[in-house]
Amino acid sequence: MSSSTFDFVDAHHHLWDLDVIDYPWLNARGEKRFFGDPTAIQKNYLPADFLGESSYYKPSQSVHVQVGVATGSALSETAWLQSLKDVPSAIVAFAELDSQDLPGLLDEQLCHDRVRGIRQIVGRHPAEDLKHGSDALLDNPQWLKGLRRLADMNLSFDLQLIPPQMERAYEVLKRVPSLKVVLCHCGSPWDQSAQGLQNWREGLRRFKQLPNVYCKVSGLGMFNPDWETAQLRPIVLDVIDIFGPERTMFGSNFPVDKLYRSYDTLWTAYDEITQSFSPTEKQQLFVETAKAFYRI
């Protein structure tokens, strides 16, 4: 993979084959999700589809993040991804970190040499989180033990949460200083009122105090489906200002964010927003941070 414009790693995207793996949310027709109506993406999304999104913006490497497979299918998802030739370069798999069977499950995931980390979603949206009960993970000693297991096995953790959970998550992560963690989707700035964004920034500044925590610019369409570049700019620049280029990376969240804008439009926005940064800083933001974090 290479780019016609600038070199970049897509640090957050998804693939799925509905004929191979069971994804309950993709097979549930007519059910709206926290990010909107998924009908348009409830079909196979294969490497050719991902690589065909743009003839202008093509990632040099990419990171696949687990998609929400049926219970017991996480290893099947990883095996399928490992079998693909062109993408992804790295895999962030799923595991229930509070499971008593976690050590064996992680051993099985690591049989696939592209696995670099784990994502278990802590927060999606306040209303949907009530249904999943994922918020309780932050208070679960067994979950903390699972995070420590990841660190021991040289695996990273993709943390998807919402701003009201940031203080509790910070207290947990303080206790696992050797675990590499990246906040998915900028830490999910759902509330984009002045006070909501202030609370979000304060949460990010708290995480900045932990040198093992990074931030991923991705998925912003889920919080503002009708976004324009001018609306993304202050959010993206806040992230970079807080974490610096050496702890910030960029991803598309495709095909979920395809519900809102094209791949070209998204990466053009990222490019325009970061025009004031030096070539060295842009190389760090768009390539080096993701490559170092995911070891690709």
PDB file of C-alpha atoms in Angstrom:
ATOM      1  CA  MET A   1       0.000   0.000   0.000  1.00  0.00           C
ATOM      2  CA  SER A   2       1.234   3.488  -0.772  1.00  0.00           C
ATOM      3  CA  SER A   3      -0.164   6.994  -0.918  1.00  0.00           C
ATOM      4  CA  SER A   4      -0.281   9.414  -3.818  1.00  0.00           C
ATOM      5  CA  THR A   5      -0.370  12.377  -1.421  1.00  0.00           C
ATOM      6  CA  PHE A   6       1.462  11.753   1.839  1.00  0.00           C
ATOM      7  CA  ASP A   7       2.551   8.648   3.643  1.00  0.00           C
ATOM      8  CA  PHE A   8       0.137   7.566   6.372  1.00  0.00           C
ATOM      9  CA  VAL A   9      -0.836   4.582   8.467  1.00  0.00           C
ATOM     10  CA  ASP A  10      -4.571   4.066   8.890  1.00  0.00           C
ATOM     11  CA  ALA A  11      -4.468   3.200  12.575  1.00  0.00           C
ATOM     12  CA  HIS A  12      -8.126   2.231  12.958  1.00  0.00           C
ATOM     13  CA  HIS A  13     -10.298   0.449  10.429  1.00  0.00           C
ATOM     14  CA  HIS A  14     -12.503  -2.620  10.159  1.00  0.00           C
ATOM     15  CA  LEU A  15     -13.122  -5.492   7.747  1.00  0.00           C
ATOM     16  CA  TRP A  16     -15.799  -8.162   7.800  1.00  0.00           C
ATOM     17  CA  ASP A  17     -17.111 -11.102   5.834  1.00  0.00           C
ATOM     18  CA  LEU A  18     -20.660 -11.943   6.877  1.00  0.00           C
ATOM     19  CA  ASP A  19     -20.341 -15.335   5.176  1.00  0.00           C
ATOM     20  CA  VAL A  20     -17.421 -16.346   7.402  1.00  0.00           C
ATOM     21  CA  ILE A  21     -17.933 -14.712  10.812  1.00  0.00           C
ATOM     22  CA  ASP A  22     -21.065 -13.902  12.821  1.00  0.00           C
ATOM     23  CA  TYR A  23     -21.346 -10.215  13.674  1.00  0.00           C
ATOM     24  CA  PRO A  24     -24.669  -9.810  15.545  1.00  0.00           C
ATOM     25  CA  TRP A  25     -24.909  -6.046  15.057  1.00  0.00           C
ATOM     26  CA  LEU A  26     -24.312  -6.353  11.316  1.00  0.00           C
ATOM     27  CA  ASN A  27     -26.928  -9.067  10.986  1.00  0.00           C
ATOM     28  CA  ALA A  28     -29.547  -7.201  13.057  1.00  0.00           C
ATOM     29  CA  ARG A  29     -31.619  -5.343  10.487  1.00  0.00           C
ATOM     30  CA  GLY A  30     -33.513  -2.181  11.319  1.00  0.00           C
ATOM     31  CA  GLU A  31     -31.754  -1.513  14.633  1.00  0.00           C
ATOM     32  CA  LYS A  32     -30.143   1.896  14.980  1.00  0.00           C
ATOM     33  CA  ARG A  33     -26.830   2.066  16.833  1.00  0.00           C
ATOM     34  CA  PHE A  34     -25.167   4.799  18.853  1.00  0.00           C
ATOM     35  CA  PHE A  35     -23.418   5.996  15.677  1.00  0.00           C
ATOM     36  CA  GLY A  36     -26.572   6.031  13.533  1.00  0.00           C
ATOM     37  CA  ASP A  37     -28.305   3.684  11.088  1.00  0.00           C
ATOM     38  CA  PRO A  38     -25.852   0.950   9.997  1.00  0.00           C
ATOM     39  CA  THR A  39     -27.986  -0.332   7.104  1.00  0.00           C
ATOM     40  CA  ALA A  40     -25.637   1.015   4.421  1.00  0.00           C
ATOM     41  CA  ILE A  41     -22.677  -0.948   5.812  1.00  0.00           C
ATOM     42  CA  GLN A  42     -24.470  -4.182   6.708  1.00  0.00           C
ATOM     43  CA  LYS A  43     -22.761  -6.069   3.910  1.00  0.00           C
ATOM     44  CA  ASN A  44     -19.334  -7.589   3.328  1.00  0.00           C
ATOM     45  CA  TYR A  45     -16.426  -5.175   3.647  1.00  0.00           C
ATOM     46  CA  LEU A  46     -13.314  -6.891   2.338  1.00  0.00           C
ATOM     47  CA  PRO A  47      -9.719  -5.754   1.680  1.00  0.00           C
ATOM     48  CA  ALA A  48     -10.565  -4.834  -1.913  1.00  0.00           C
ATOM     49  CA  ASP A  49     -13.385  -2.610  -0.669  1.00  0.00           C
ATOM     50  CA  PHE A  50     -11.133  -0.885   1.863  1.00  0.00           C
ATOM     51  CA  LEU A  51      -8.254  -0.400  -0.586  1.00  0.00           C
ATOM     52  CA  GLY A  52     -10.705   0.779  -3.237  1.00  0.00           C
ATOM     53  CA  GLU A  53     -12.109   3.624  -1.153  1.00  0.00           C
ATOM     54  CA  SER A  54      -9.740   6.112  -2.765  1.00  0.00           C
ATOM     55  CA  SER A  55      -7.340   6.246  -5.664  1.00  0.00           C
ATOM     56  CA  TYR A  56      -5.674   9.247  -4.016  1.00  0.00           C
ATOM     57  CA  TYR A  57      -5.312   8.325  -0.348  1.00  0.00           C
ATOM     58  CA  LYS A  58      -3.926   4.854   0.197  1.00  0.00           C
ATOM     59  CA  PRO A  59      -2.353   3.880   3.531  1.00  0.00           C
ATOM     60  CA  SER A  60       1.131   2.451   3.571  1.00  0.00           C
ATOM     61  CA  GLN A  61       0.043   0.203   6.459  1.00  0.00           C
ATOM     62  CA  SER A  62      -3.108  -0.322   8.467  1.00  0.00           C
ATOM     63  CA  VAL A  63      -4.413  -1.527  11.819  1.00  0.00           C
ATOM     64  CA  HIS A  64      -7.572  -3.589  12.099  1.00  0.00           C
ATOM     65  CA  VAL A  65      -9.582  -3.169  15.287  1.00  0.00           C
ATOM     66  CA  GLN A  66     -12.034  -5.851  16.405  1.00  0.00           C
ATOM     67  CA  VAL A  67     -15.587  -5.355  15.194  1.00  0.00           C
ATOM     68  CA  GLY A  68     -17.981  -6.964  17.676  1.00  0.00           C
ATOM     69  CA  VAL A  69     -18.254 -10.624  16.746  1.00  0.00           C
ATOM     70  CA  ALA A  70     -20.607 -13.130  18.350  1.00  0.00           C
ATOM     71  CA  THR A  71     -19.636 -14.610  21.694  1.00  0.00           C
ATOM     72  CA  GLY A  72     -16.926 -17.197  21.216  1.00  0.00           C
ATOM     73  CA  SER A  73     -15.955 -15.983  17.722  1.00  0.00           C
ATOM     74  CA  ALA A  74     -13.034 -13.695  18.569  1.00  0.00           C
ATOM     75  CA  LEU A  75     -10.414 -16.263  17.621  1.00  0.00           C
ATOM     76  CA  SER A  76     -12.210 -16.980  14.354  1.00  0.00           C
ATOM     77  CA  GLU A  77     -12.150 -13.281  13.517  1.00  0.00           C
ATOM     78  CA  THR A  78      -8.407 -13.139  14.143  1.00  0.00           C
ATOM     79  CA  ALA A  79      -7.730 -16.271  12.095  1.00  0.00           C
ATOM     80  CA  TRP A  80      -9.704 -14.832   9.177  1.00  0.00           C
ATOM     81  CA  LEU A  81      -7.831 -11.527   9.348  1.00  0.00           C
ATOM     82  CA  GLN A  82      -4.494 -13.338   9.542  1.00  0.00           C
ATOM     83  CA  SER A  83      -5.382 -15.195   6.346  1.00  0.00           C
ATOM     84  CA  LEU A  84      -5.747 -11.950   4.361  1.00  0.00           C
ATOM     85  CA  LYS A  85      -2.742 -10.942   2.267  1.00  0.00           C
ATOM     86  CA  ASP A  86      -2.905  -7.193   1.641  1.00  0.00           C
ATOM     87  CA  VAL A  87      -4.361  -5.832   4.884  1.00  0.00           C
ATOM     88  CA  PRO A  88      -4.169  -5.442   7.789  1.00  0.00           C
ATOM     89  CA  SER A  89      -0.583  -4.910   8.927  1.00  0.00           C
ATOM     90  CA  ALA A  90      -1.557  -5.330  12.579  1.00  0.00           C
ATOM     91  CA  ILE A  91      -4.565  -6.761  14.413  1.00  0.00           C
ATOM     92  CA  VAL A  92      -6.214  -5.504  17.587  1.00  0.00           C
ATOM     93  CA  ALA A  93      -8.244  -8.513  18.659  1.00  0.00           C
ATOM     94  CA  PHE A  94     -11.018  -8.990  21.201  1.00  0.00           C
ATOM     95  CA  ALA A  95     -10.807 -10.647  24.584  1.00  0.00           C
ATOM     96  CA  GLU A  96     -12.829 -10.361  27.767  1.00  0.00           C
ATOM     97  CA  LEU A  97     -10.136  -9.186  30.131  1.00  0.00           C
ATOM     98  CA  ASP A  98     -12.214 -10.137  33.157  1.00  0.00           C
ATOM     99  CA  SER A  99     -12.448 -13.766  32.029  1.00  0.00           C
ATOM    100  CA  GLN A 100     -10.924 -16.498  34.166  1.00  0.00           C
ATOM    101  CA  ASP A 101      -9.812 -18.100  30.881  1.00  0.00           C
ATOM    102  CA  LEU A 102      -7.909 -15.018  29.712  1.00  0.00           C
ATOM    103  CA  PRO A 103      -4.349 -16.449  29.799  1.00  0.00           C
ATOM    104  CA  GLY A 104      -5.265 -19.310  27.483  1.00  0.00           C
ATOM    105  CA  LEU A 105      -7.299 -17.056  25.188  1.00  0.00           C
ATOM    106  CA  LEU A 106      -4.406 -14.636  24.810  1.00  0.00           C
ATOM    107  CA  ASP A 107      -2.023 -17.501  24.102  1.00  0.00           C
ATOM    108  CA  GLU A 108      -4.336 -18.576  21.273  1.00  0.00           C
ATOM    109  CA  GLN A 109      -4.571 -15.025  19.914  1.00  0.00           C
ATOM    110  CA  LEU A 110      -0.803 -14.778  19.877  1.00  0.00           C
ATOM    111  CA  CYS A 111      -0.568 -17.824  17.637  1.00  0.00           C
ATOM    112  CA  HIS A 112      -1.287 -15.224  14.923  1.00  0.00           C
ATOM    113  CA  ASP A 113       1.774 -13.081  14.356  1.00  0.00           C
ATOM    114  CA  ARG A 114      -0.072  -9.908  13.376  1.00  0.00           C
ATOM    115  CA  VAL A 115      -1.844  -9.594  16.738  1.00  0.00           C
ATOM    116  CA  ARG A 116      -0.530  -6.564  18.602  1.00  0.00           C
ATOM    117  CA  GLY A 117      -3.199  -5.746  21.132  1.00  0.00           C
ATOM    118  CA  ILE A 118      -6.706  -6.127  22.518  1.00  0.00           C
ATOM    119  CA  ARG A 119      -9.811  -3.963  22.572  1.00  0.00           C
ATOM    120  CA  GLN A 120     -12.669  -4.529  24.990  1.00  0.00           C
ATOM    121  CA  ILE A 121     -15.045  -1.583  24.782  1.00  0.00           C
ATOM    122  CA  VAL A 122     -15.712   0.187  28.071  1.00  0.00           C
ATOM    123  CA  GLY A 123     -17.930   2.985  26.769  1.00  0.00           C
ATOM    124  CA  ARG A 124     -19.900   3.589  23.554  1.00  0.00           C
ATOM    125  CA  HIS A 125     -22.724   5.966  24.413  1.00  0.00           C
ATOM    126  CA  PRO A 126     -24.478   6.466  27.764  1.00  0.00           C
ATOM    127  CA  ALA A 127     -27.764   4.921  26.618  1.00  0.00           C
ATOM    128  CA  GLU A 128     -26.207   1.905  24.919  1.00  0.00           C
ATOM    129  CA  ASP A 129     -23.761   1.299  27.773  1.00  0.00           C
ATOM    130  CA  LEU A 130     -26.680   0.673  30.126  1.00  0.00           C
ATOM    131  CA  LYS A 131     -27.600  -2.318  27.977  1.00  0.00           C
ATOM    132  CA  HIS A 132     -24.063  -3.709  27.792  1.00  0.00           C
ATOM    133  CA  GLY A 133     -23.034  -3.085  31.386  1.00  0.00           C
ATOM    134  CA  SER A 134     -19.486  -2.429  30.214  1.00  0.00           C
ATOM    135  CA  ASP A 135     -19.039   0.513  32.572  1.00  0.00           C
ATOM    136  CA  ALA A 136     -18.730  -1.942  35.472  1.00  0.00           C
ATOM    137  CA  LEU A 137     -15.414  -3.183  34.075  1.00  0.00           C
ATOM    138  CA  LEU A 138     -13.707  -0.099  35.492  1.00  0.00           C
ATOM    139  CA  ASP A 139     -14.525  -1.254  39.026  1.00  0.00           C
ATOM    140  CA  ASN A 140     -13.753  -4.932  38.459  1.00  0.00           C
ATOM    141  CA  PRO A 141     -10.485  -6.161  40.052  1.00  0.00           C
ATOM    142  CA  GLN A 142     -10.402  -9.061  37.601  1.00  0.00           C
ATOM    143  CA  TRP A 143     -10.403  -6.598  34.695  1.00  0.00           C
ATOM    144  CA  LEU A 144      -7.420  -4.780  36.188  1.00  0.00           C
ATOM    145  CA  LYS A 145      -5.707  -8.135  36.488  1.00  0.00           C
ATOM    146  CA  GLY A 146      -6.424  -8.689  32.787  1.00  0.00           C
ATOM    147  CA  LEU A 147      -4.828  -5.368  31.873  1.00  0.00           C
ATOM    148  CA  ARG A 148      -1.728  -6.422  33.779  1.00  0.00           C
ATOM    149  CA  ARG A 149      -1.715  -9.694  31.876  1.00  0.00           C
ATOM    150  CA  LEU A 150      -1.675  -7.750  28.594  1.00  0.00           C
ATOM    151  CA  ALA A 151       1.346  -5.780  29.743  1.00  0.00           C
ATOM    152  CA  ASP A 152       3.137  -8.959  30.777  1.00  0.00           C
ATOM    153  CA  MET A 153       2.537 -10.408  27.301  1.00  0.00           C
ATOM    154  CA  ASN A 154       3.716  -7.252  25.486  1.00  0.00           C
ATOM    155  CA  LEU A 155       0.221  -6.565  24.154  1.00  0.00           C
ATOM    156  CA  SER A 156      -1.272  -3.076  23.933  1.00  0.00           C
ATOM    157  CA  PHE A 157      -4.805  -2.010  24.817  1.00  0.00           C
ATOM    158  CA  ASP A 158      -7.205   0.056  22.698  1.00  0.00           C
ATOM    159  CA  LEU A 159      -9.435   1.874  25.171  1.00  0.00           C
ATOM    160  CA  GLN A 160     -12.822   3.011  23.914  1.00  0.00           C
ATOM    161  CA  LEU A 161     -14.664   4.991  26.568  1.00  0.00           C
ATOM    162  CA  ILE A 162     -16.729   8.150  27.031  1.00  0.00           C
ATOM    163  CA  PRO A 163     -15.676  11.304  28.896  1.00  0.00           C
ATOM    164  CA  PRO A 164     -17.715  10.655  32.093  1.00  0.00           C
ATOM    165  CA  GLN A 165     -15.600   7.496  32.563  1.00  0.00           C
ATOM    166  CA  MET A 166     -12.230   9.194  32.137  1.00  0.00           C
ATOM    167  CA  GLU A 167     -11.453   9.898  35.777  1.00  0.00           C
ATOM    168  CA  ARG A 168     -12.153   6.310  36.851  1.00  0.00           C
ATOM    169  CA  ALA A 169     -10.244   4.926  33.872  1.00  0.00           C
ATOM    170  CA  TYR A 170      -7.289   7.147  34.739  1.00  0.00           C
ATOM    171  CA  GLU A 171      -7.221   5.736  38.270  1.00  0.00           C
ATOM    172  CA  VAL A 172      -7.172   2.195  36.846  1.00  0.00           C
ATOM    173  CA  LEU A 173      -4.453   2.883  34.284  1.00  0.00           C
ATOM    174  CA  LYS A 174      -2.238   4.500  36.895  1.00  0.00           C
ATOM    175  CA  ARG A 175      -1.923   1.003  38.329  1.00  0.00           C
ATOM    176  CA  VAL A 176      -0.662  -0.513  35.050  1.00  0.00           C
ATOM    177  CA  PRO A 177       2.183   1.839  34.060  1.00  0.00           C
ATOM    178  CA  SER A 178       3.861  -0.704  31.767  1.00  0.00           C
ATOM    179  CA  LEU A 179       0.758  -1.208  29.584  1.00  0.00           C
ATOM    180  CA  LYS A 180       0.676   0.718  26.303  1.00  0.00           C
ATOM    181  CA  VAL A 181      -2.814   2.213  25.923  1.00  0.00           C
ATOM    182  CA  VAL A 182      -4.375   4.252  23.130  1.00  0.00           C
ATOM    183  CA  LEU A 183      -7.656   6.127  23.464  1.00  0.00           C
ATOM    184  CA  CYS A 184      -9.887   5.282  20.512  1.00  0.00           C
ATOM    185  CA  HIS A 185     -11.816   8.036  18.746  1.00  0.00           C
ATOM    186  CA  CYS A 186     -10.180  10.933  20.635  1.00  0.00           C
ATOM    187  CA  GLY A 187     -11.814   9.727  23.841  1.00  0.00           C
ATOM    188  CA  SER A 188     -15.335  10.016  22.341  1.00  0.00           C
ATOM    189  CA  PRO A 189     -16.275  13.725  22.596  1.00  0.00           C
ATOM    190  CA  TRP A 190     -20.027  13.088  22.423  1.00  0.00           C
ATOM    191  CA  ASP A 191     -21.068  16.304  24.156  1.00  0.00           C
ATOM    192  CA  GLN A 192     -19.782  19.077  21.913  1.00  0.00           C
ATOM    193  CA  SER A 193     -21.248  21.930  23.920  1.00  0.00           C
ATOM    194  CA  ALA A 194     -18.695  24.339  25.405  1.00  0.00           C
ATOM    195  CA  GLN A 195     -18.924  22.623  28.793  1.00  0.00           C
ATOM    196  CA  GLY A 196     -18.886  19.145  27.261  1.00  0.00           C
ATOM    197  CA  LEU A 197     -15.701  19.863  25.326  1.00  0.00           C
ATOM    198  CA  GLN A 198     -14.116  21.437  28.393  1.00  0.00           C
ATOM    199  CA  ASN A 199     -14.816  18.277  30.398  1.00  0.00           C
ATOM    200  CA  TRP A 200     -13.390  16.187  27.557  1.00  0.00           C
ATOM    201  CA  ARG A 201     -10.200  18.260  27.406  1.00  0.00           C
ATOM    202  CA  GLU A 202      -9.742  17.989  31.164  1.00  0.00           C
ATOM    203  CA  GLY A 203     -10.042  14.225  30.871  1.00  0.00           C
ATOM    204  CA  LEU A 204      -7.425  14.114  28.126  1.00  0.00           C
ATOM    205  CA  ARG A 205      -5.051  16.244  30.182  1.00  0.00           C
ATOM    206  CA  ARG A 206      -5.381  13.766  33.017  1.00  0.00           C
ATOM    207  CA  PHE A 207      -4.447  10.893  30.716  1.00  0.00           C
ATOM    208  CA  LYS A 208      -1.505  12.913  29.392  1.00  0.00           C
ATOM    209  CA  GLN A 209       0.078  12.546  32.834  1.00  0.00           C
ATOM    210  CA  LEU A 210       0.483   8.826  32.101  1.00  0.00           C
ATOM    211  CA  PRO A 211       3.363   8.488  29.616  1.00  0.00           C
ATOM    212  CA  ASN A 212       2.092   5.094  28.439  1.00  0.00           C
ATOM    213  CA  VAL A 213      -1.228   6.547  27.163  1.00  0.00           C
ATOM    214  CA  TYR A 214      -1.644   7.719  23.553  1.00  0.00           C
ATOM    215  CA  CYS A 215      -4.594   9.160  21.616  1.00  0.00           C
ATOM    216  CA  LYS A 216      -6.062   8.125  18.282  1.00  0.00           C
ATOM    217  CA  VAL A 217      -7.841  10.666  16.073  1.00  0.00           C
ATOM    218  CA  SER A 218     -10.620   8.592  14.530  1.00  0.00           C
ATOM    219  CA  GLY A 219     -14.371   8.117  14.481  1.00  0.00           C
ATOM    220  CA  LEU A 220     -15.275  11.785  14.871  1.00  0.00           C
ATOM    221  CA  GLY A 221     -18.207  11.413  12.497  1.00  0.00           C
ATOM    222  CA  MET A 222     -19.977   9.325  15.131  1.00  0.00           C
ATOM    223  CA  PHE A 223     -20.220  12.406  17.340  1.00  0.00           C
ATOM    224  CA  ASN A 224     -20.988  14.934  14.596  1.00  0.00           C
ATOM    225  CA  PRO A 225     -22.371  13.179  11.488  1.00  0.00           C
ATOM    226  CA  ASP A 226     -22.661  16.438   9.532  1.00  0.00           C
ATOM    227  CA  TRP A 227     -19.140  17.602  10.265  1.00  0.00           C
ATOM    228  CA  GLU A 228     -17.180  20.101   8.232  1.00  0.00           C
ATOM    229  CA  THR A 229     -13.412  20.463   8.456  1.00  0.00           C
ATOM    230  CA  ALA A 230     -13.767  23.654  10.502  1.00  0.00           C
ATOM    231  CA  GLN A 231     -15.664  21.688  13.172  1.00  0.00           C
ATOM    232  CA  LEU A 232     -13.091  18.912  13.373  1.00  0.00           C
ATOM    233  CA  ARG A 233     -10.135  21.290  13.483  1.00  0.00           C
ATOM    234  CA  PRO A 234     -10.314  22.428  17.140  1.00  0.00           C
ATOM    235  CA  ILE A 235     -10.889  18.876  18.377  1.00  0.00           C
ATOM    236  CA  VAL A 236      -7.962  17.445  16.411  1.00  0.00           C
ATOM    237  CA  LEU A 237      -5.669  20.320  17.377  1.00  0.00           C
ATOM    238  CA  ASP A 238      -6.644  19.955  21.040  1.00  0.00           C
ATOM    239  CA  VAL A 239      -5.603  16.301  20.929  1.00  0.00           C
ATOM    240  CA  ILE A 240      -2.249  17.119  19.342  1.00  0.00           C
ATOM    241  CA  ASP A 241      -1.682  20.022  21.724  1.00  0.00           C
ATOM    242  CA  ILE A 242      -2.281  17.769  24.724  1.00  0.00           C
ATOM    243  CA  PHE A 243      -0.507  14.584  23.630  1.00  0.00           C
ATOM    244  CA  GLY A 244       2.013  15.906  21.112  1.00  0.00           C
ATOM    245  CA  PRO A 245       2.842  14.293  17.748  1.00  0.00           C
ATOM    246  CA  GLU A 246       4.791  11.507  19.466  1.00  0.00           C
ATOM    247  CA  ARG A 247       1.616  10.254  21.211  1.00  0.00           C
ATOM    248  CA  THR A 248      -1.022  11.018  18.552  1.00  0.00           C
ATOM    249  CA  MET A 249      -2.036   8.864  15.568  1.00  0.00           C
ATOM    250  CA  PHE A 250      -4.764   8.962  12.911  1.00  0.00           C
ATOM    251  CA  GLY A 251      -7.315   6.409  11.717  1.00  0.00           C
ATOM    252  CA  SER A 252     -10.361   6.358   9.460  1.00  0.00           C
ATOM    253  CA  ASN A 253     -12.796   4.139  11.402  1.00  0.00           C
ATOM    254  CA  PHE A 254     -13.959   2.886   8.007  1.00  0.00           C
ATOM    255  CA  PRO A 255     -16.408   1.639   7.006  1.00  0.00           C
ATOM    256  CA  VAL A 256     -18.353   3.019  10.002  1.00  0.00           C
ATOM    257  CA  ASP A 257     -17.343   6.599   9.233  1.00  0.00           C
ATOM    258  CA  LYS A 258     -18.211   5.953   5.602  1.00  0.00           C
ATOM    259  CA  LEU A 259     -21.763   6.602   6.787  1.00  0.00           C
ATOM    260  CA  TYR A 260     -20.828  10.292   7.016  1.00  0.00           C
ATOM    261  CA  ARG A 261     -18.036  11.158   4.587  1.00  0.00           C
ATOM    262  CA  SER A 262     -15.810   9.597   1.924  1.00  0.00           C
ATOM    263  CA  TYR A 263     -12.266   8.388   2.570  1.00  0.00           C
ATOM    264  CA  ASP A 264     -10.975  11.230   0.375  1.00  0.00           C
ATOM    265  CA  THR A 265     -12.916  13.856   2.318  1.00  0.00           C
ATOM    266  CA  LEU A 266     -11.744  12.515   5.668  1.00  0.00           C
ATOM    267  CA  TRP A 267      -8.027  12.357   4.881  1.00  0.00           C
ATOM    268  CA  THR A 268      -8.158  15.689   3.066  1.00  0.00           C
ATOM    269  CA  ALA A 269      -9.565  17.173   6.272  1.00  0.00           C
ATOM    270  CA  TYR A 270      -6.807  15.585   8.351  1.00  0.00           C
ATOM    271  CA  ASP A 271      -4.214  16.900   5.902  1.00  0.00           C
ATOM    272  CA  GLU A 272      -5.629  20.429   5.922  1.00  0.00           C
ATOM    273  CA  ILE A 273      -5.965  20.561   9.716  1.00  0.00           C
ATOM    274  CA  THR A 274      -2.302  19.658  10.187  1.00  0.00           C
ATOM    275  CA  GLN A 275      -0.855  21.984   7.509  1.00  0.00           C
ATOM    276  CA  SER A 276       0.839  24.158  10.123  1.00  0.00           C
ATOM    277  CA  PHE A 277       2.963  21.250  11.371  1.00  0.00           C
ATOM    278  CA  SER A 278       6.449  20.614  10.039  1.00  0.00           C
ATOM    279  CA  PRO A 279       7.140  17.663   7.719  1.00  0.00           C
ATOM    280  CA  THR A 280       8.857  15.899  10.618  1.00  0.00           C
ATOM    281  CA  GLU A 281       5.846  16.431  12.888  1.00  0.00           C
ATOM    282  CA  LYS A 282       3.430  15.215  10.208  1.00  0.00           C
ATOM    283  CA  GLN A 283       5.530  12.120   9.638  1.00  0.00           C
ATOM    284  CA  GLN A 284       5.310  11.476  13.369  1.00  0.00           C
ATOM    285  CA  LEU A 285       1.547  12.064  13.496  1.00  0.00           C
ATOM    286  CA  PHE A 286       0.612  10.069  10.423  1.00  0.00           C
ATOM    287  CA  VAL A 287       3.225   7.304  10.398  1.00  0.00           C
ATOM    288  CA  GLU A 288       5.770   6.932  13.159  1.00  0.00           C
ATOM    289  CA  THR A 289       3.545   7.004  16.246  1.00  0.00           C
ATOM    290  CA  ALA A 290       1.257   4.267  14.919  1.00  0.00           C
ATOM    291  CA  LYS A 291       4.170   2.168  13.654  1.00  0.00           C
ATOM    292  CA  ALA A 292       5.937   2.325  16.991  1.00  0.00           C
ATOM    293  CA  PHE A 293       2.804   1.714  19.059  1.00  0.00           C
ATOM    294  CA  TYR A 294       1.630  -1.284  17.000  1.00  0.00           C
ATOM    295  CA  ARG A 295       5.132  -2.521  16.141  1.00  0.00           C
ATOM    296  CA  ILE A 296       4.632  -2.525  12.368  1.00  0.00           C
TER     297      ILE A 296
END
